[in-house]
C-alpha cells in the first residue's frame, strides 16, 4: 500500500513540474508573476515639448493596454538610465523599453538584461552596438531621412550664398548624429551652401538661445539656421529677435519635430520649414511589448510615418495637432 502511494505521489509531482516548466527557457514568458504585463521604461528626460508628448503617449497607452508601467526620468544622463535598467532587471519586469540618451556604452547592461531573459525594445533612439541580439526591436523615426528632408528644402529654396548655423542636439545622441548626416548628404554638392558653424544646444530651448546668441556674434553673416528640434529653433528665434533681426525673413529657420509651439511659429512665419518627428509612439510600443513577451516574431525596426510642413500647411493643420 505504501509503495502505491509513493508512486502516485511521484507521478503527481512530475506532472506538476512538467506543467510549470512548459514555458521552455523563459524567453517568451512573464517574469513578474502577476496578471498584468510589467514594463520598465527609462525615459531620456523632459528636455523638450517633443519629449513631454512622448512620455504622455507612453503613460496613456500603457494604462489603456492594461500594462503596469514602471517609469524613470534619466534627466538626460546615461548613468541614470543604466541604473534604472539594472533596477528593472532586479525587479524582474517582463520587458524593458528605453530611449537611449546617447548611442554608445550600452552593451554591458543590455547583456545583463539578455542573461536575465528580459527582452528590450528601443524607442525613438537607437544604440550603436554590433550585437543586435541585445534588443528585440527599434521603434522610431528615420533621423537620417529627416535630415535629408531639411537639406532638400534648403537646396530648393536657397538664393545666393547661404551661410548655415547648425544647432545640434545632444552630443552623441542618435538624432543629432543622423540629422546632421542626412542634411550634409543633401547639401554636400552645393557650392553656394556652407555650414559656417555647428554647435550643440542639447535639444533645449535655453540651449538653442544661448548657442544662437554666441553664433550671431562670431558669424554675423548667418542667414539660415538648421536646428535639430523645434525647441532649439524657438530659442534661436528669441536670440535673433534680441539681435534686431527678423526670424523667418533675415534668417530663415528649418527645424525638426512639429510640436505645437513650433508649428505656431511656422504658421506665423518665424520658422520656414519643419520636418515632422512623431512622438506618439505609445500604442505601437505597447503592441510590440505584448508580442515580444508572448514570444512572437517582431520586425527588427519599426519606422513611424511622418511628413513635413511649410508655413501654409502648418496654418491648416495647427488646430488639430495633438502635441
Coordinates of N, CA, C and O in Angstrom, one line a residue, residues 14-137:
X14 N 5.7 14.9 -10.7 CA 6.3 15.0 -12.1 C 5.4 15.8 -13.0 O 5.8 16.6 -13.8
X15 N 4.1 15.5 -12.9 CA 3.1 16.2 -13.7 C 3.1 17.7 -13.4 O 3.0 18.5 -14.3
X16 N 3.2 18.0 -12.1 CA 3.2 19.4 -11.7 C 4.5 20.2 -12.3 O 4.4 21.3 -12.8
X17 N 5.6 19.5 -12.2 CA 6.9 20.1 -12.7 C 6.8 20.3 -14.2 O 7.2 21.3 -14.7
X18 N 6.2 19.3 -14.9 CA 6.1 19.4 -16.3 C 5.2 20.6 -16.7 O 5.5 21.4 -17.6
X19 N 4.1 20.8 -16.0 CA 3.2 21.9 -16.3 C 3.9 23.3 -16.0 O 3.8 24.2 -16.8
X20 N 4.6 23.4 -14.9 CA 5.2 24.7 -14.6 C 6.4 25.0 -15.5 O 6.7 26.1 -15.7
X21 N 7.0 24.0 -16.1 CA 8.1 24.2 -17.0 C 7.8 24.3 -18.4 O 8.7 24.2 -19.3
X22 N 6.5 24.4 -18.8 CA 6.1 24.4 -20.2 C 6.5 25.6 -20.9 O 6.4 25.6 -22.2
X23 N 7.0 26.6 -20.2 CA 7.4 27.8 -20.9 C 8.8 27.7 -21.5 O 9.3 28.7 -22.0
X24 N 9.4 26.6 -21.5 CA 10.8 26.5 -22.1 C 11.8 27.2 -21.3 O 11.8 27.2 -20.1
X25 N 12.6 28.0 -22.0 CA 13.8 28.7 -21.3 C 13.3 30.1 -20.8 O 14.2 30.8 -20.3
X26 N 12.1 30.5 -20.9 CA 11.6 31.7 -20.3 C 11.7 32.9 -21.3 O 11.4 34.0 -20.9
X27 N 12.2 32.7 -22.5 CA 12.4 33.8 -23.4 C 11.1 34.5 -23.8 O 11.1 35.7 -24.2
X28 N 10.0 33.8 -23.7 CA 8.7 34.5 -24.1 C 7.7 34.3 -23.0 O 6.5 34.3 -23.3
X29 N 8.1 34.3 -21.7 CA 7.2 34.1 -20.6 C 7.3 35.3 -19.7 O 8.3 36.0 -19.6
X30 N 6.2 35.5 -18.9 CA 6.2 36.6 -18.0 C 7.1 36.4 -16.8 O 7.2 35.3 -16.3
X31 N 7.8 37.4 -16.4 CA 8.7 37.3 -15.2 C 8.1 37.8 -13.9 O 8.5 37.4 -12.9
X32 N 7.1 38.7 -14.0 CA 6.6 39.4 -12.9 C 5.8 38.5 -12.0 O 5.6 38.8 -10.8
X33 N 5.1 37.5 -12.6 CA 4.3 36.6 -11.8 C 2.9 37.1 -11.5 O 2.0 36.4 -11.0
X34 N 2.6 38.4 -11.9 CA 1.2 38.9 -11.7 C 0.4 38.7 -13.0 O 0.8 38.1 -14.0
X35 N -0.9 39.2 -12.9 CA -1.7 39.1 -14.1 C -1.3 40.1 -15.1 O -1.5 39.8 -16.3
X36 N -0.9 41.3 -14.7 CA -0.5 42.3 -15.7 C 0.9 42.1 -16.2 O 1.8 41.7 -15.5
X37 N 1.1 42.5 -17.5 CA 2.4 42.6 -18.0 C 3.1 43.8 -17.4 O 2.5 44.9 -17.3
X38 N 4.3 43.7 -17.0 CA 5.0 44.8 -16.4 C 6.2 45.3 -17.3 O 7.0 44.5 -17.7
X39 N 6.1 46.6 -17.6 CA 7.2 47.2 -18.4 C 8.0 48.2 -17.6 O 7.4 49.1 -16.9
X40 N 9.3 48.1 -17.7 CA 10.2 49.1 -17.2 C 10.5 50.1 -18.3 O 11.1 49.6 -19.3
X41 N 10.3 51.4 -18.1 CA 10.5 52.3 -19.2 C 11.5 53.4 -18.7 O 11.2 54.1 -17.7
X42 N 12.6 53.5 -19.3 CA 13.6 54.5 -18.9 C 13.7 55.6 -19.9 O 14.2 55.5 -21.0
X43 N 13.1 56.8 -19.6 CA 13.0 57.9 -20.5 C 14.2 58.8 -20.4 O 14.9 58.8 -19.4
X44 N 14.5 59.5 -21.5 CA 15.7 60.4 -21.6 C 15.5 61.5 -20.5 O 16.5 61.7 -19.8
X45 N 14.4 62.1 -20.5 CA 14.2 63.3 -19.6 C 12.9 64.0 -20.0 O 12.0 63.4 -20.5
X46 N 13.0 65.3 -19.8 CA 11.8 66.2 -20.2 C 12.4 67.5 -20.8 O 12.0 68.6 -20.4
X47 N 13.3 67.3 -21.7 CA 14.1 68.4 -22.2 C 13.4 69.2 -23.3 O 13.9 70.3 -23.6
X48 N 12.3 68.7 -23.8 CA 11.6 69.4 -24.9 C 10.1 69.1 -24.9 O 9.6 68.2 -24.2
X49 N 9.4 69.9 -25.7 CA 8.0 69.6 -25.9 C 7.7 68.3 -26.5 O 6.8 67.6 -26.2
X50 N 8.6 67.9 -27.4 CA 8.5 66.5 -28.0 C 8.6 65.4 -26.9 O 7.8 64.5 -26.9
X51 N 9.6 65.6 -26.1 CA 9.8 64.5 -25.1 C 8.6 64.4 -24.1 O 8.2 63.3 -23.7
X52 N 8.0 65.6 -23.7 CA 6.9 65.6 -22.9 C 5.7 64.9 -23.5 O 5.0 64.1 -22.9
X53 N 5.5 65.2 -24.8 CA 4.4 64.5 -25.5 C 4.7 63.0 -25.6 O 3.7 62.2 -25.5
X54 N 5.9 62.6 -25.8 CA 6.3 61.2 -25.9 C 6.0 60.5 -24.6 O 5.4 59.4 -24.6
X55 N 6.4 61.1 -23.5 CA 6.1 60.5 -22.2 C 4.6 60.3 -21.9 O 4.2 59.3 -21.5
X56 N 3.8 61.4 -22.3 CA 2.4 61.3 -22.1 C 1.8 60.2 -22.9 O 0.9 59.4 -22.4
X57 N 2.3 60.0 -24.1 CA 1.8 59.0 -25.0 C 2.1 57.6 -24.4 O 1.2 56.7 -24.4
X58 N 3.3 57.4 -23.9 CA 3.6 56.1 -23.3 C 2.8 55.8 -22.1 O 2.3 54.7 -21.9
X59 N 2.6 56.8 -21.2 CA 1.9 56.6 -20.0 C 0.4 56.2 -20.3 O -0.2 55.3 -19.7
X60 N -0.2 57.0 -21.2 CA -1.6 56.8 -21.6 C -1.8 55.4 -22.3 O -2.8 54.7 -22.0
X61 N -0.9 55.1 -23.2 CA -1.0 53.8 -23.9 C -0.9 52.6 -23.0 O -1.6 51.6 -23.1
X62 N 0.0 52.7 -22.0 CA 0.2 51.6 -21.0 C -1.1 51.4 -20.2 O -1.5 50.2 -20.0
X63 N -1.7 52.5 -19.8 CA -2.9 52.4 -19.0 C -4.0 51.7 -19.8 O -4.7 50.9 -19.4
X64 N -4.1 52.2 -21.1 CA -5.2 51.7 -22.0 C -5.0 50.2 -22.3 O -5.9 49.5 -22.4
X65 N -3.7 49.8 -22.4 CA -3.4 48.4 -22.7 C -3.4 47.5 -21.5 O -3.2 46.3 -21.7
X66 N -3.6 48.0 -20.3 CA -3.6 47.2 -19.1 C -2.2 46.7 -18.8 O -2.0 45.7 -18.2
X67 N -1.2 47.5 -19.1 CA 0.2 47.2 -18.8 C 0.7 48.1 -17.6 O 0.5 49.3 -17.6
X68 N 1.3 47.4 -16.6 CA 1.8 48.1 -15.5 C 3.2 48.8 -15.9 O 4.1 48.1 -16.3
X69 N 3.2 50.1 -15.7 CA 4.4 50.8 -16.2 C 5.3 51.3 -15.0 O 4.8 52.0 -14.1
X70 N 6.5 50.9 -15.0 CA 7.5 51.4 -14.0 C 8.3 52.4 -14.8 O 9.1 52.1 -15.7
X71 N 8.2 53.7 -14.4 CA 8.8 54.8 -15.2 C 9.9 55.5 -14.5 O 9.9 55.7 -13.3
X72 N 11.0 55.8 -15.3 CA 12.1 56.6 -14.7 C 12.5 57.7 -15.6 O 12.4 57.5 -16.9
X73 N 12.9 58.8 -15.1 CA 13.3 60.0 -15.9 C 14.8 60.1 -15.6 O 15.3 60.4 -14.5
X74 N 15.6 60.0 -16.7 CA 17.1 60.0 -16.6 C 17.7 61.4 -16.5 O 18.9 61.5 -16.3
X75 N 16.9 62.4 -16.7 CA 17.4 63.8 -16.7 C 18.6 63.9 -17.6 O 19.5 64.6 -17.3
X76 N 18.5 63.3 -18.8 CA 19.5 63.4 -19.9 C 20.9 62.9 -19.5 O 21.9 63.3 -20.0
X77 N 20.9 61.9 -18.5 CA 22.2 61.4 -18.1 C 22.2 59.8 -18.3 O 21.3 59.1 -17.8
X78 N 23.2 59.4 -19.0 CA 23.3 57.9 -19.4 C 23.4 57.1 -18.1 O 22.7 56.0 -18.0
X79 N 24.1 57.6 -17.1 CA 24.3 56.8 -15.9 C 23.0 56.5 -15.2 O 22.8 55.5 -14.5
X80 N 22.1 57.5 -15.3 CA 20.8 57.3 -14.6 C 19.9 56.3 -15.4 O 19.2 55.5 -14.7
X81 N 20.0 56.3 -16.7 CA 19.3 55.2 -17.4 C 19.8 53.8 -17.1 O 19.1 52.9 -17.0
X82 N 21.2 53.7 -17.1 CA 21.7 52.4 -16.8 C 21.3 51.9 -15.4 O 21.0 50.7 -15.2
X83 N 21.3 52.8 -14.5 CA 20.9 52.5 -13.1 C 19.4 52.0 -13.1 O 19.1 51.0 -12.4
X84 N 18.6 52.7 -13.9 CA 17.2 52.4 -14.0 C 17.0 51.0 -14.6 O 16.2 50.2 -14.1
X85 N 17.7 50.7 -15.7 CA 17.6 49.4 -16.3 C 18.0 48.3 -15.4 O 17.4 47.2 -15.4
X86 N 19.1 48.5 -14.7 CA 19.6 47.5 -13.7 C 18.5 47.3 -12.6 O 18.3 46.1 -12.1
X87 N 17.8 48.3 -12.2 CA 16.8 48.2 -11.2 C 15.6 47.4 -11.8 O 15.0 46.5 -11.1
X88 N 15.3 47.6 -13.1 CA 14.2 46.8 -13.7 C 14.6 45.3 -13.8 O 13.7 44.5 -13.6
X89 N 15.8 45.1 -14.0 CA 16.3 43.7 -14.1 C 16.1 43.0 -12.8 O 15.7 41.9 -12.6
X90 N 16.5 43.7 -11.7 CA 16.4 43.2 -10.3 C 14.9 42.9 -10.0 O 14.6 42.0 -9.2
X91 N 14.1 43.8 -10.5 CA 12.6 43.7 -10.2 C 11.9 42.6 -11.0 O 10.8 42.3 -10.8
X92 N 12.7 42.1 -12.0 CA 12.2 41.0 -12.9 C 10.9 41.4 -13.6 O 9.9 40.7 -13.7
X93 N 11.0 42.6 -14.2 CA 9.9 43.1 -15.1 C 9.8 42.2 -16.3 O 10.7 41.4 -16.6
X94 N 8.7 42.2 -17.0 CA 8.6 41.4 -18.2 C 9.2 41.9 -19.5 O 9.7 41.1 -20.3
X95 N 9.4 43.2 -19.6 CA 10.0 43.8 -20.7 C 10.6 45.2 -20.4 O 10.0 45.9 -19.5
X96 N 11.7 45.5 -21.0 CA 12.3 46.9 -20.7 C 12.2 47.7 -22.0 O 12.6 47.1 -23.1
X97 N 11.9 48.9 -21.9 CA 11.9 49.8 -23.1 C 12.6 51.1 -22.7 O 12.5 51.5 -21.5
X98 N 13.4 51.6 -23.6 CA 14.1 52.9 -23.2 C 14.5 53.6 -24.5 O 14.7 53.0 -25.6
X99 N 14.6 54.9 -24.3 CA 15.1 55.8 -25.4 C 16.5 56.3 -25.0 O 16.7 57.1 -24.1
X100 N 17.6 55.7 -25.6 CA 18.9 56.0 -25.2 C 19.4 57.4 -25.2 O 19.2 58.1 -26.3
X101 N 20.0 57.9 -24.2 CA 20.5 59.3 -24.1 C 21.5 59.5 -25.2 O 21.5 60.5 -26.0
X102 N 22.4 58.5 -25.4 CA 23.4 58.6 -26.4 C 23.5 57.2 -27.1 O 22.9 56.2 -26.6
X103 N 24.2 57.1 -28.1 CA 24.3 55.8 -28.9 C 25.1 54.7 -28.3 O 24.8 53.5 -28.4
X104 N 26.3 55.1 -27.7 CA 27.3 54.1 -27.3 C 27.2 53.8 -25.8 O 26.6 54.6 -25.0
X105 N 27.9 52.7 -25.4 CA 28.0 52.4 -24.0 C 26.9 51.6 -23.3 O 26.8 51.6 -22.1
X106 N 26.2 50.8 -24.1 CA 25.0 50.1 -23.6 C 25.2 48.6 -23.6 O 24.4 47.8 -22.9
X107 N 26.3 48.0 -24.2 CA 26.4 46.6 -24.3 C 26.4 45.8 -23.0 O 25.7 44.8 -22.9
X108 N 27.0 46.3 -22.0 CA 27.1 45.6 -20.7 C 25.8 45.5 -20.0 O 25.4 44.4 -19.6
X109 N 25.0 46.6 -19.9 CA 23.7 46.5 -19.2 C 22.7 45.7 -20.1 O 21.8 45.0 -19.5
X110 N 22.8 45.8 -21.4 CA 21.9 45.1 -22.3 C 22.2 43.6 -22.2 O 21.3 42.7 -22.3
X111 N 23.4 43.2 -22.0 CA 23.8 41.8 -21.9 C 23.2 41.3 -20.5 O 22.8 40.1 -20.4
X112 N 23.2 42.1 -19.5 CA 22.7 41.7 -18.2 C 21.2 41.4 -18.4 O 20.7 40.5 -17.8
X113 N 20.5 42.3 -19.2 CA 19.0 42.0 -19.4 C 18.8 40.7 -20.2 O 17.9 39.9 -19.9
X114 N 19.7 40.5 -21.2 CA 19.6 39.3 -22.0 C 19.8 38.0 -21.2 O 19.1 37.1 -21.3
X115 N 20.8 38.1 -20.3 CA 21.1 36.9 -19.4 C 19.9 36.7 -18.5 O 19.7 35.5 -18.1
X116 N 19.2 37.8 -18.1 CA 18.0 37.6 -17.2 C 16.8 37.2 -18.0 O 15.7 37.1 -17.4
X117 N 17.0 37.1 -19.3 CA 15.9 36.7 -20.2 C 14.7 37.7 -20.2 O 13.6 37.4 -20.3
X118 N 15.1 39.0 -20.1 CA 14.1 40.1 -20.2 C 14.4 40.8 -21.5 O 15.4 41.4 -21.7
X119 N 13.4 40.8 -22.4 CA 13.5 41.4 -23.7 C 13.6 42.9 -23.6 O 13.0 43.5 -22.7
X120 N 14.3 43.6 -24.5 CA 14.5 45.0 -24.6 C 14.0 45.6 -25.9 O 14.2 45.0 -27.0
X121 N 13.2 46.7 -25.8 CA 12.8 47.4 -27.0 C 13.3 48.8 -27.0 O 13.2 49.5 -25.9
X122 N 14.0 49.2 -28.0 CA 14.5 50.6 -28.1 C 13.4 51.5 -28.7 O 12.7 51.1 -29.7
X123 N 13.2 52.7 -28.1 CA 12.2 53.6 -28.7 C 12.9 54.9 -29.0 O 13.7 55.4 -28.3
X124 N 12.4 55.5 -30.1 CA 12.9 56.8 -30.5 C 14.3 56.9 -31.0 O 14.7 57.4 -32.1
X125 N 15.3 56.4 -30.2 CA 16.7 56.5 -30.5 C 17.3 55.1 -30.5 O 16.9 54.2 -29.7
X126 N 18.3 54.9 -31.4 CA 18.9 53.6 -31.5 C 20.2 53.5 -30.7 O 20.7 54.6 -30.1
X127 N 20.8 52.4 -30.6 CA 22.2 52.2 -30.0 C 23.2 51.8 -31.0 O 22.8 51.1 -32.0
X128 N 24.4 52.1 -30.8 CA 25.5 51.7 -31.7 C 26.2 50.5 -31.2 O 27.2 50.5 -30.5
X129 N 25.5 49.3 -31.4 CA 26.1 48.0 -30.9 C 26.1 47.0 -32.1 O 25.2 46.9 -32.9
X130 N 27.2 46.3 -32.2 CA 27.3 45.3 -33.2 C 26.5 44.1 -32.9 O 26.1 43.3 -33.8
X131 N 26.1 43.9 -31.6 CA 25.4 42.7 -31.2 C 23.9 43.1 -31.2 O 23.4 43.6 -30.2
X132 N 23.2 42.8 -32.3 CA 21.8 43.2 -32.4 C 20.9 42.3 -31.6 O 19.7 42.5 -31.5
X133 N 21.4 41.2 -31.1 CA 20.6 40.3 -30.3 C 20.3 40.8 -28.9 O 19.6 40.3 -28.1
X134 N 21.0 42.0 -28.6 CA 20.8 42.6 -27.2 C 19.5 43.3 -27.1 O 19.0 43.6 -26.0
X135 N 18.8 43.5 -28.2 CA 17.4 44.1 -28.2 C 16.5 43.4 -29.2 O 17.0 42.9 -30.2
X136 N 15.2 43.5 -29.0 CA 14.3 42.8 -29.9 C 13.9 43.6 -31.1 O 13.7 43.1 -32.2
X137 N 13.7 44.9 -30.9 CA 13.2 45.8 -31.9 C 13.5 47.3 -31.6 O 13.8 47.6 -30.5

